[in-house]
Amino acid sequence: MPSTHYDPKAIEPKWQKRWEQDRTFRADDASGRPKYYALEMFPYPSGSGLHVGHLKNYVPMDAFCRYQSMNGFSVLHPMGWDAFGQPAENAAIQTGRNPRDLVPEYAANYRRTLKLAGCSYDWDREINSSDPAYYKWTQWFFLLLHQRGLAYRSTAPINWCPSCKTGLANEEVKEGRCWRCDSLVEKRPMPQWFFKITAYADRLLNDLDGLDWSDGMKEMQRDWIGRSEGATVKFQIQNSKLEIEVFTTRPDTLFGATFMVLAPEHPLVNQITTGAQRSAVEAYVKQAQGETEIDRMNAERTKTGVFTGAYAVNPVNQKEVPVWIADYVMMGYGTGAIMCVPGHDARDFEFAQKFGLPIVQVVSKDGSTYELAQAEPDEGVAVNSGPYDGLTTAEFKRKINAWLEQHKLGKPTVNYRIRDWLISRQRYWGAPIPIIHCVKCGAVPVPEKDLPVLLPDVKNYQPTGTGESPLAAIPEFVNVTCPQCHGPAKRETDTMGGYACSSWYFFRYIDPKNQQAFADRKKLDYWMPVDFYTGGIEHARSHLLYARFWTKVLYDAGYVGFQEPFKILKNQGSLLAYTPGRKPTASDNPAASGGDEKILDWILLKPDEFAKYPKDQVVWRWARMSKSKGNVVTPEQIAETYGIDSLRVYEMFMAPFEDDVQWTEDGIHGSHRFVCRVWRWLAASLLCYDKDWRSQLPGQPSDQEKKVRRKLHQTIQKVTHDLKGFSF
RNA sequence: GCGAGGAUGGCGGAACUGGCAGACGCGCCAGACUUAGGAUCUGGUGCCGCAAGGCAUGGGGGUUCAACUCCCCCUCCUCGCACCA
């Protein structure tokens, strides 16, 4: 009989121990029950441990899993560690210790806190992506992609973080800065491995329609894939055999193309530039090279450019059009060259005005011609377009595409914004790329039987900055024989970026100890796909895109029978803590004096600074809870004062799962009182509980009894409805 | 600029397919218990009004017996992308 006094310190350890002993949350592969796979994005273990903000993700899913389990589902709810990659390695570098030693310590700490928080994980399935038994299969995936022609090596200018000293995928660059350290990213040409995610662009786009994800999330992926339909058109250089190919979404405006612009890096620039213009062009190219990505991408900037001296011929009307170079054209998109229609494109209009280039109207609202005060990008009726006058934009596009194709001057083309996934990292802490470079045979994949390629244990793991990973300094690792010709060869020394590990981890939970395959097919068929996935929105364009890509590759190769790994996805809001900071001064903002730092509007005060800082100048704000801001509350603290259940109630209840929550001590106090009240009420009810209640039911219930029963069922209905909607 | 989401008491937020607006928590008010209360418990609490009653879901219009919910216009907020041709 429970006491009417609520004593979490007696209740919670008792049950946590029981769960541990009975392995209550073990997922059964052969229960015969319908399955439910619930997953939270696995964390990278860091030294600062878990705080109550992290639990905002884990606790609601935990409650939901318990509910599903009580409803008869066989629930798979696993946990593991995203232990390879920059986050873990940077943390290790900061503490001056080896990530190999740190990861297990940190993981143990996380595991302890999650158990304290009462989370119902099947710990028998715990995984660690830096474990050779795990990364063997990460390497196997590399080989699978390689075998299917989806992994290739290329020397192209890539994103380079000068502080982390490694190449980065496009998805790891935010506003021109490194995702881990915020440094401005540079361009460096280096031989690197890429995964051909662009080959899956259309499928990644189309299959979004069937997913139960938020509109915002799907839209972010659509934007990132960036499909646009148009045409490629060839322009002949006057008095030359050379031609410039452009991509345009508006082939119907060809008659209004009065000049062309090439990106400064375009390979034809050097060949077409005339003697008179050479020095001006070279100076401009040099200047453009010195600019950072962030300068280049700034749309507010006024247009600059230089005439190459060359002219091209507009294929539809044979008019000569001058060819310019300008940095508003990006080499990485389309063909790196554009035809310019100043009448109907704002950027071209600005450029034409500045350099006195002709502006011709070819689209009209009503079929009449009039003076253009600005570019008119809207669709309409063709004018000044010879035989096409009077056609609507859509008709014109159809006809001109056919004409271009017939005369071999162009063709309908689809372009994507997404680029291939750069996977090489010049860093120690990752899965070695399973490739051997042989002078005779080229890049030879390591035979599957030789996997895993073990990451050597080294003292010095710091990134070198030379463009080579620290592994290049280990002769025993580097010097091998070629698997094909058995001649001397050298191992690839780059490692894979951490996103490789997280692109398939949800498969490994299904069969975490399998040594013959990444997971058993029967088990995959039972458990996959993930029914409900939660995690941070910051992975919208990276992890979630990569994982979908790899799943489709597995499907194509016949390893799985589904094409989408995550049916339902929700992104948790953050936990915000009221945090002291100060207003920045001029010296905090080097940007104002031409530096490259971000402009700051608030600088948080660490606890020691806060103690010294004049109180009347402190500015308080709600800021995301994090160890680095010094505003964390730990689950241990709350467990001590109120008990974990009060914390769990608070985190689930204070706002919808996807919204931010402001952490207040008053709020947790209220949740605690609520839990106390429930306990007291329940304990009191149990005093009058009659086990034999069924036989006591009256044949004809009184009105009072009917009311009680109605209320009971209304409550069941409401609670069921709320839980199913992940609303607490 | 483009795209997505949002706006409900003093505060966080409920309200499923249109059907009693404001669940629950904070705060506030009153009472109980106390030497004491920044503890605990009980009750009350959208706004105006003594009351009857009236007014209320960012603003304006519309559909409907009925609108927080659907449609149109506007304002503001948050997030994402941003010279992508």
JSON list of N, CA, C and O in Angstrom, two decimals, chain A residues 146-192:
[
{"chain": "A", "resi": 146, "resn": "HIS", "atom": "N", "xyz": [30.95, 2.81, -53.82]},
{"chain": "A", "resi": 146, "resn": "HIS", "atom": "CA", "xyz": [32.02, 2.79, -54.81]},
{"chain": "A", "resi": 146, "resn": "HIS", "atom": "C", "xyz": [31.70, 1.81, -55.92]},
{"chain": "A", "resi": 146, "resn": "HIS", "atom": "O", "xyz": [31.79, 2.12, -57.11]},
{"chain": "A", "resi": 147, "resn": "GLN", "atom": "N", "xyz": [31.26, 0.63, -55.50]},
{"chain": "A", "resi": 147, "resn": "GLN", "atom": "CA", "xyz": [30.93, -0.44, -56.43]},
{"chain": "A", "resi": 147, "resn": "GLN", "atom": "C", "xyz": [29.78, -0.02, -57.35]},
{"chain": "A", "resi": 147, "resn": "GLN", "atom": "O", "xyz": [29.72, -0.41, -58.51]},
{"chain": "A", "resi": 148, "resn": "ARG", "atom": "N", "xyz": [28.88, 0.79, -56.84]},
{"chain": "A", "resi": 148, "resn": "ARG", "atom": "CA", "xyz": [27.73, 1.21, -57.64]},
{"chain": "A", "resi": 148, "resn": "ARG", "atom": "C", "xyz": [27.99, 2.51, -58.38]},
{"chain": "A", "resi": 148, "resn": "ARG", "atom": "O", "xyz": [27.06, 3.14, -58.90]},
{"chain": "A", "resi": 149, "resn": "GLY", "atom": "N", "xyz": [29.25, 2.93, -58.43]},
{"chain": "A", "resi": 149, "resn": "GLY", "atom": "CA", "xyz": [29.61, 4.14, -59.17]},
{"chain": "A", "resi": 149, "resn": "GLY", "atom": "C", "xyz": [29.16, 5.43, -58.50]},
{"chain": "A", "resi": 149, "resn": "GLY", "atom": "O", "xyz": [29.03, 6.46, -59.14]},
{"chain": "A", "resi": 150, "resn": "LEU", "atom": "N", "xyz": [28.92, 5.35, -57.18]},
{"chain": "A", "resi": 150, "resn": "LEU", "atom": "CA", "xyz": [28.42, 6.52, -56.47]},
{"chain": "A", "resi": 150, "resn": "LEU", "atom": "C", "xyz": [29.48, 7.15, -55.57]},
{"chain": "A", "resi": 150, "resn": "LEU", "atom": "O", "xyz": [29.17, 8.07, -54.80]},
{"chain": "A", "resi": 151, "resn": "ALA", "atom": "N", "xyz": [30.72, 6.64, -55.64]},
{"chain": "A", "resi": 151, "resn": "ALA", "atom": "CA", "xyz": [31.81, 7.28, -54.91]},
{"chain": "A", "resi": 151, "resn": "ALA", "atom": "C", "xyz": [32.91, 7.56, -55.93]},
{"chain": "A", "resi": 151, "resn": "ALA", "atom": "O", "xyz": [33.28, 6.68, -56.70]},
{"chain": "A", "resi": 152, "resn": "TYR", "atom": "N", "xyz": [33.37, 8.78, -56.00]},
{"chain": "A", "resi": 152, "resn": "TYR", "atom": "CA", "xyz": [34.40, 9.11, -56.97]},
{"chain": "A", "resi": 152, "resn": "TYR", "atom": "C", "xyz": [35.37, 10.12, -56.37]},
{"chain": "A", "resi": 152, "resn": "TYR", "atom": "O", "xyz": [35.06, 10.81, -55.40]},
{"chain": "A", "resi": 153, "resn": "ARG", "atom": "N", "xyz": [36.57, 10.16, -56.95]},
{"chain": "A", "resi": 153, "resn": "ARG", "atom": "CA", "xyz": [37.58, 11.09, -56.47]},
{"chain": "A", "resi": 153, "resn": "ARG", "atom": "C", "xyz": [37.75, 12.18, -57.50]},
{"chain": "A", "resi": 153, "resn": "ARG", "atom": "O", "xyz": [37.79, 11.92, -58.70]},
{"chain": "A", "resi": 154, "resn": "SER", "atom": "N", "xyz": [37.83, 13.40, -57.01]},
{"chain": "A", "resi": 154, "resn": "SER", "atom": "CA", "xyz": [37.96, 14.51, -57.95]},
{"chain": "A", "resi": 154, "resn": "SER", "atom": "C", "xyz": [38.71, 15.65, -57.29]},
{"chain": "A", "resi": 154, "resn": "SER", "atom": "O", "xyz": [38.68, 15.82, -56.07]},
{"chain": "A", "resi": 155, "resn": "THR", "atom": "N", "xyz": [39.42, 16.39, -58.12]},
{"chain": "A", "resi": 155, "resn": "THR", "atom": "CA", "xyz": [40.13, 17.56, -57.62]},
{"chain": "A", "resi": 155, "resn": "THR", "atom": "C", "xyz": [39.38, 18.80, -58.04]},
{"chain": "A", "resi": 155, "resn": "THR", "atom": "O", "xyz": [39.45, 19.23, -59.18]},
{"chain": "A", "resi": 156, "resn": "ALA", "atom": "N", "xyz": [38.62, 19.29, -57.12]},
{"chain": "A", "resi": 156, "resn": "ALA", "atom": "CA", "xyz": [37.85, 20.51, -57.39]},
{"chain": "A", "resi": 156, "resn": "ALA", "atom": "C", "xyz": [38.04, 21.42, -56.19]},
{"chain": "A", "resi": 156, "resn": "ALA", "atom": "O", "xyz": [38.40, 20.95, -55.12]},
{"chain": "A", "resi": 157, "resn": "PRO", "atom": "N", "xyz": [37.83, 22.71, -56.36]},
{"chain": "A", "resi": 157, "resn": "PRO", "atom": "CA", "xyz": [37.96, 23.59, -55.19]},
{"chain": "A", "resi": 157, "resn": "PRO", "atom": "C", "xyz": [36.89, 23.21, -54.17]},
{"chain": "A", "resi": 157, "resn": "PRO", "atom": "O", "xyz": [35.72, 23.16, -54.50]},
{"chain": "A", "resi": 158, "resn": "ILE", "atom": "N", "xyz": [37.32, 22.89, -52.97]},
{"chain": "A", "resi": 158, "resn": "ILE", "atom": "CA", "xyz": [36.37, 22.46, -51.94]},
{"chain": "A", "resi": 158, "resn": "ILE", "atom": "C", "xyz": [36.36, 23.46, -50.79]},
{"chain": "A", "resi": 158, "resn": "ILE", "atom": "O", "xyz": [37.21, 24.34, -50.70]},
{"chain": "A", "resi": 159, "resn": "ASN", "atom": "N", "xyz": [35.39, 23.32, -49.91]},
{"chain": "A", "resi": 159, "resn": "ASN", "atom": "CA", "xyz": [35.32, 24.17, -48.72]},
{"chain": "A", "resi": 159, "resn": "ASN", "atom": "C", "xyz": [36.37, 23.71, -47.73]},
{"chain": "A", "resi": 159, "resn": "ASN", "atom": "O", "xyz": [36.41, 22.54, -47.35]},
{"chain": "A", "resi": 160, "resn": "TRP", "atom": "N", "xyz": [37.20, 24.63, -47.29]},
{"chain": "A", "resi": 160, "resn": "TRP", "atom": "CA", "xyz": [38.27, 24.28, -46.35]},
{"chain": "A", "resi": 160, "resn": "TRP", "atom": "C", "xyz": [38.14, 25.16, -45.12]},
{"chain": "A", "resi": 160, "resn": "TRP", "atom": "O", "xyz": [38.07, 26.39, -45.23]},
{"chain": "A", "resi": 161, "resn": "CYS", "atom": "N", "xyz": [38.10, 24.51, -43.95]},
{"chain": "A", "resi": 161, "resn": "CYS", "atom": "CA", "xyz": [38.07, 25.29, -42.71]},
{"chain": "A", "resi": 161, "resn": "CYS", "atom": "C", "xyz": [39.49, 25.45, -42.20]},
{"chain": "A", "resi": 161, "resn": "CYS", "atom": "O", "xyz": [40.14, 24.45, -41.85]},
{"chain": "A", "resi": 162, "resn": "PRO", "atom": "N", "xyz": [40.01, 26.68, -42.16]},
{"chain": "A", "resi": 162, "resn": "PRO", "atom": "CA", "xyz": [41.40, 26.88, -41.77]},
{"chain": "A", "resi": 162, "resn": "PRO", "atom": "C", "xyz": [41.65, 26.59, -40.28]},
{"chain": "A", "resi": 162, "resn": "PRO", "atom": "O", "xyz": [42.78, 26.35, -39.89]},
{"chain": "A", "resi": 163, "resn": "SER", "atom": "N", "xyz": [40.59, 26.60, -39.49]},
{"chain": "A", "resi": 163, "resn": "SER", "atom": "CA", "xyz": [40.77, 26.34, -38.07]},
{"chain": "A", "resi": 163, "resn": "SER", "atom": "C", "xyz": [40.67, 24.85, -37.75]},
{"chain": "A", "resi": 163, "resn": "SER", "atom": "O", "xyz": [41.50, 24.30, -37.02]},
{"chain": "A", "resi": 164, "resn": "CYS", "atom": "N", "xyz": [39.67, 24.18, -38.32]},
{"chain": "A", "resi": 164, "resn": "CYS", "atom": "CA", "xyz": [39.56, 22.72, -38.13]},
{"chain": "A", "resi": 164, "resn": "CYS", "atom": "C", "xyz": [40.51, 21.97, -39.06]},
{"chain": "A", "resi": 164, "resn": "CYS", "atom": "O", "xyz": [40.70, 20.77, -38.93]},
{"chain": "A", "resi": 165, "resn": "LYS", "atom": "N", "xyz": [41.07, 22.69, -40.02]},
{"chain": "A", "resi": 165, "resn": "LYS", "atom": "CA", "xyz": [42.08, 22.12, -40.93]},
{"chain": "A", "resi": 165, "resn": "LYS", "atom": "C", "xyz": [41.57, 20.91, -41.68]},
{"chain": "A", "resi": 165, "resn": "LYS", "atom": "O", "xyz": [42.20, 19.85, -41.71]},
{"chain": "A", "resi": 166, "resn": "THR", "atom": "N", "xyz": [40.40, 21.04, -42.25]},
{"chain": "A", "resi": 166, "resn": "THR", "atom": "CA", "xyz": [39.82, 19.94, -43.01]},
{"chain": "A", "resi": 166, "resn": "THR", "atom": "C", "xyz": [38.87, 20.47, -44.06]},
{"chain": "A", "resi": 166, "resn": "THR", "atom": "O", "xyz": [38.40, 21.61, -43.96]},
{"chain": "A", "resi": 167, "resn": "GLY", "atom": "N", "xyz": [38.61, 19.63, -45.06]},
{"chain": "A", "resi": 167, "resn": "GLY", "atom": "CA", "xyz": [37.58, 19.95, -46.02]},
{"chain": "A", "resi": 167, "resn": "GLY", "atom": "C", "xyz": [36.21, 19.74, -45.38]},
{"chain": "A", "resi": 167, "resn": "GLY", "atom": "O", "xyz": [36.08, 18.98, -44.41]},
{"chain": "A", "resi": 168, "resn": "LEU", "atom": "N", "xyz": [35.20, 20.43, -45.92]},
{"chain": "A", "resi": 168, "resn": "LEU", "atom": "CA", "xyz": [33.85, 20.30, -45.38]},
{"chain": "A", "resi": 168, "resn": "LEU", "atom": "C", "xyz": [32.88, 20.09, -46.53]},
{"chain": "A", "resi": 168, "resn": "LEU", "atom": "O", "xyz": [33.06, 20.61, -47.62]},
{"chain": "A", "resi": 169, "resn": "ALA", "atom": "N", "xyz": [31.80, 19.34, -46.25]},
{"chain": "A", "resi": 169, "resn": "ALA", "atom": "CA", "xyz": [30.73, 19.21, -47.23]},
{"chain": "A", "resi": 169, "resn": "ALA", "atom": "C", "xyz": [29.97, 20.54, -47.29]},
{"chain": "A", "resi": 169, "resn": "ALA", "atom": "O", "xyz": [30.00, 21.33, -46.35]},
{"chain": "A", "resi": 170, "resn": "ASN", "atom": "N", "xyz": [29.28, 20.76, -48.41]},
{"chain": "A", "resi": 170, "resn": "ASN", "atom": "CA", "xyz": [28.47, 21.98, -48.52]},
{"chain": "A", "resi": 170, "resn": "ASN", "atom": "C", "xyz": [27.48, 22.09, -47.36]},
{"chain": "A", "resi": 170, "resn": "ASN", "atom": "O", "xyz": [27.16, 23.18, -46.90]},
{"chain": "A", "resi": 171, "resn": "GLU", "atom": "N", "xyz": [26.99, 20.93, -46.92]},
{"chain": "A", "resi": 171, "resn": "GLU", "atom": "CA", "xyz": [26.00, 20.91, -45.86]},
{"chain": "A", "resi": 171, "resn": "GLU", "atom": "C", "xyz": [26.61, 21.30, -44.51]},
{"chain": "A", "resi": 171, "resn": "GLU", "atom": "O", "xyz": [25.88, 21.55, -43.55]},
{"chain": "A", "resi": 172, "resn": "GLU", "atom": "N", "xyz": [27.92, 21.33, -44.44]},
{"chain": "A", "resi": 172, "resn": "GLU", "atom": "CA", "xyz": [28.59, 21.70, -43.18]},
{"chain": "A", "resi": 172, "resn": "GLU", "atom": "C", "xyz": [29.05, 23.15, -43.18]},
{"chain": "A", "resi": 172, "resn": "GLU", "atom": "O", "xyz": [29.78, 23.57, -42.28]},
{"chain": "A", "resi": 173, "resn": "VAL", "atom": "N", "xyz": [28.64, 23.90, -44.19]},
{"chain": "A", "resi": 173, "resn": "VAL", "atom": "CA", "xyz": [28.98, 25.32, -44.25]},
{"chain": "A", "resi": 173, "resn": "VAL", "atom": "C", "xyz": [27.69, 26.12, -44.08]},
{"chain": "A", "resi": 173, "resn": "VAL", "atom": "O", "xyz": [26.74, 25.94, -44.82]},
{"chain": "A", "resi": 174, "resn": "LYS", "atom": "N", "xyz": [27.65, 26.95, -43.04]},
{"chain": "A", "resi": 174, "resn": "LYS", "atom": "CA", "xyz": [26.48, 27.77, -42.78]},
{"chain": "A", "resi": 174, "resn": "LYS", "atom": "C", "xyz": [26.87, 29.23, -42.95]},
{"chain": "A", "resi": 174, "resn": "LYS", "atom": "O", "xyz": [27.76, 29.71, -42.23]},
{"chain": "A", "resi": 175, "resn": "GLU", "atom": "N", "xyz": [26.22, 29.90, -43.87]},
{"chain": "A", "resi": 175, "resn": "GLU", "atom": "CA", "xyz": [26.51, 31.30, -44.15]},
{"chain": "A", "resi": 175, "resn": "GLU", "atom": "C", "xyz": [28.02, 31.52, -44.35]},
{"chain": "A", "resi": 175, "resn": "GLU", "atom": "O", "xyz": [28.60, 32.46, -43.80]},
{"chain": "A", "resi": 176, "resn": "GLY", "atom": "N", "xyz": [28.64, 30.63, -45.08]},
{"chain": "A", "resi": 176, "resn": "GLY", "atom": "CA", "xyz": [30.05, 30.79, -45.40]},
{"chain": "A", "resi": 176, "resn": "GLY", "atom": "C", "xyz": [30.99, 30.46, -44.26]},
{"chain": "A", "resi": 176, "resn": "GLY", "atom": "O", "xyz": [32.18, 30.72, -44.34]},
{"chain": "A", "resi": 177, "resn": "ARG", "atom": "N", "xyz": [30.44, 29.86, -43.19]},
{"chain": "A", "resi": 177, "resn": "ARG", "atom": "CA", "xyz": [31.27, 29.56, -42.03]},
{"chain": "A", "resi": 177, "resn": "ARG", "atom": "C", "xyz": [31.20, 28.08, -41.66]},
{"chain": "A", "resi": 177, "resn": "ARG", "atom": "O", "xyz": [30.20, 27.41, -41.93]},
{"chain": "A", "resi": 178, "resn": "CYS", "atom": "N", "xyz": [32.25, 27.61, -40.98]},
{"chain": "A", "resi": 178, "resn": "CYS", "atom": "CA", "xyz": [32.34, 26.21, -40.54]},
{"chain": "A", "resi": 178, "resn": "CYS", "atom": "C", "xyz": [31.26, 25.92, -39.50]},
{"chain": "A", "resi": 178, "resn": "CYS", "atom": "O", "xyz": [31.06, 26.69, -38.57]},
{"chain": "A", "resi": 179, "resn": "TRP", "atom": "N", "xyz": [30.58, 24.80, -39.65]},
{"chain": "A", "resi": 179, "resn": "TRP", "atom": "CA", "xyz": [29.49, 24.42, -38.73]},
{"chain": "A", "resi": 179, "resn": "TRP", "atom": "C", "xyz": [29.98, 24.18, -37.32]},
{"chain": "A", "resi": 179, "resn": "TRP", "atom": "O", "xyz": [29.21, 24.25, -36.39]},
{"chain": "A", "resi": 180, "resn": "ARG", "atom": "N", "xyz": [31.27, 23.86, -37.15]},
{"chain": "A", "resi": 180, "resn": "ARG", "atom": "CA", "xyz": [31.76, 23.55, -35.81]},
{"chain": "A", "resi": 180, "resn": "ARG", "atom": "C", "xyz": [32.39, 24.74, -35.10]},
{"chain": "A", "resi": 180, "resn": "ARG", "atom": "O", "xyz": [32.29, 24.90, -33.91]},
{"chain": "A", "resi": 181, "resn": "CYS", "atom": "N", "xyz": [33.13, 25.57, -35.86]},
{"chain": "A", "resi": 181, "resn": "CYS", "atom": "CA", "xyz": [33.93, 26.59, -35.18]},
{"chain": "A", "resi": 181, "resn": "CYS", "atom": "C", "xyz": [33.63, 28.00, -35.69]},
{"chain": "A", "resi": 181, "resn": "CYS", "atom": "O", "xyz": [34.21, 28.96, -35.18]},
{"chain": "A", "resi": 182, "resn": "ASP", "atom": "N", "xyz": [32.74, 28.14, -36.68]},
{"chain": "A", "resi": 182, "resn": "ASP", "atom": "CA", "xyz": [32.32, 29.46, -37.12]},
{"chain": "A", "resi": 182, "resn": "ASP", "atom": "C", "xyz": [33.38, 30.22, -37.91]},
{"chain": "A", "resi": 182, "resn": "ASP", "atom": "O", "xyz": [33.20, 31.40, -38.22]},
{"chain": "A", "resi": 183, "resn": "SER", "atom": "N", "xyz": [34.50, 29.59, -38.23]},
{"chain": "A", "resi": 183, "resn": "SER", "atom": "CA", "xyz": [35.53, 30.28, -39.02]},
{"chain": "A", "resi": 183, "resn": "SER", "atom": "C", "xyz": [35.04, 30.45, -40.46]},
{"chain": "A", "resi": 183, "resn": "SER", "atom": "O", "xyz": [34.27, 29.63, -40.96]},
{"chain": "A", "resi": 184, "resn": "LEU", "atom": "N", "xyz": [35.52, 31.51, -41.12]},
{"chain": "A", "resi": 184, "resn": "LEU", "atom": "CA", "xyz": [35.18, 31.70, -42.52]},
{"chain": "A", "resi": 184, "resn": "LEU", "atom": "C", "xyz": [35.85, 30.60, -43.34]},
{"chain": "A", "resi": 184, "resn": "LEU", "atom": "O", "xyz": [37.03, 30.31, -43.18]},
{"chain": "A", "resi": 185, "resn": "VAL", "atom": "N", "xyz": [35.06, 30.00, -44.21]},
{"chain": "A", "resi": 185, "resn": "VAL", "atom": "CA", "xyz": [35.53, 28.87, -45.01]},
{"chain": "A", "resi": 185, "resn": "VAL", "atom": "C", "xyz": [36.23, 29.40, -46.26]},
{"chain": "A", "resi": 185, "resn": "VAL", "atom": "O", "xyz": [35.80, 30.38, -46.86]},
{"chain": "A", "resi": 186, "resn": "GLU", "atom": "N", "xyz": [37.34, 28.72, -46.63]},
{"chain": "A", "resi": 186, "resn": "GLU", "atom": "CA", "xyz": [38.07, 29.11, -47.85]},
{"chain": "A", "resi": 186, "resn": "GLU", "atom": "C", "xyz": [37.85, 28.07, -48.93]},
{"chain": "A", "resi": 186, "resn": "GLU", "atom": "O", "xyz": [37.34, 26.99, -48.68]},
{"chain": "A", "resi": 187, "resn": "LYS", "atom": "N", "xyz": [38.27, 28.41, -50.15]},
{"chain": "A", "resi": 187, "resn": "LYS", "atom": "CA", "xyz": [38.22, 27.44, -51.25]},
{"chain": "A", "resi": 187, "resn": "LYS", "atom": "C", "xyz": [39.63, 26.91, -51.47]},
{"chain": "A", "resi": 187, "resn": "LYS", "atom": "O", "xyz": [40.59, 27.68, -51.51]},
{"chain": "A", "resi": 188, "resn": "ARG", "atom": "N", "xyz": [39.74, 25.59, -51.60]},
{"chain": "A", "resi": 188, "resn": "ARG", "atom": "CA", "xyz": [41.04, 24.98, -51.85]},
{"chain": "A", "resi": 188, "resn": "ARG", "atom": "C", "xyz": [40.86, 23.85, -52.85]},
{"chain": "A", "resi": 188, "resn": "ARG", "atom": "O", "xyz": [40.00, 23.00, -52.64]},
{"chain": "A", "resi": 189, "resn": "PRO", "atom": "N", "xyz": [41.67, 23.80, -53.90]},
{"chain": "A", "resi": 189, "resn": "PRO", "atom": "CA", "xyz": [41.58, 22.64, -54.78]},
{"chain": "A", "resi": 189, "resn": "PRO", "atom": "C", "xyz": [42.36, 21.47, -54.18]},
{"chain": "A", "resi": 189, "resn": "PRO", "atom": "O", "xyz": [43.55, 21.62, -53.87]},
{"chain": "A", "resi": 190, "resn": "MET", "atom": "N", "xyz": [41.70, 20.34, -53.95]},
{"chain": "A", "resi": 190, "resn": "MET", "atom": "CA", "xyz": [42.35, 19.18, -53.34]},
{"chain": "A", "resi": 190, "resn": "MET", "atom": "C", "xyz": [41.71, 17.92, -53.90]},
{"chain": "A", "resi": 190, "resn": "MET", "atom": "O", "xyz": [40.52, 17.91, -54.18]},
{"chain": "A", "resi": 191, "resn": "PRO", "atom": "N", "xyz": [42.48, 16.82, -54.04]},
{"chain": "A", "resi": 191, "resn": "PRO", "atom": "CA", "xyz": [41.87, 15.56, -54.48]},
{"chain": "A", "resi": 191, "resn": "PRO", "atom": "C", "xyz": [41.04, 14.98, -53.33]},
{"chain": "A", "resi": 191, "resn": "PRO", "atom": "O", "xyz": [41.56, 14.76, -52.24]},
{"chain": "A", "resi": 192, "resn": "GLN", "atom": "N", "xyz": [39.76, 14.77, -53.58]},
{"chain": "A", "resi": 192, "resn": "GLN", "atom": "CA", "xyz": [38.85, 14.40, -52.50]},
{"chain": "A", "resi": 192, "resn": "GLN", "atom": "C", "xyz": [37.84, 13.38, -52.98]},
{"chain": "A", "resi": 192, "resn": "GLN", "atom": "O", "xyz": [37.50, 13.34, -54.17]}
]
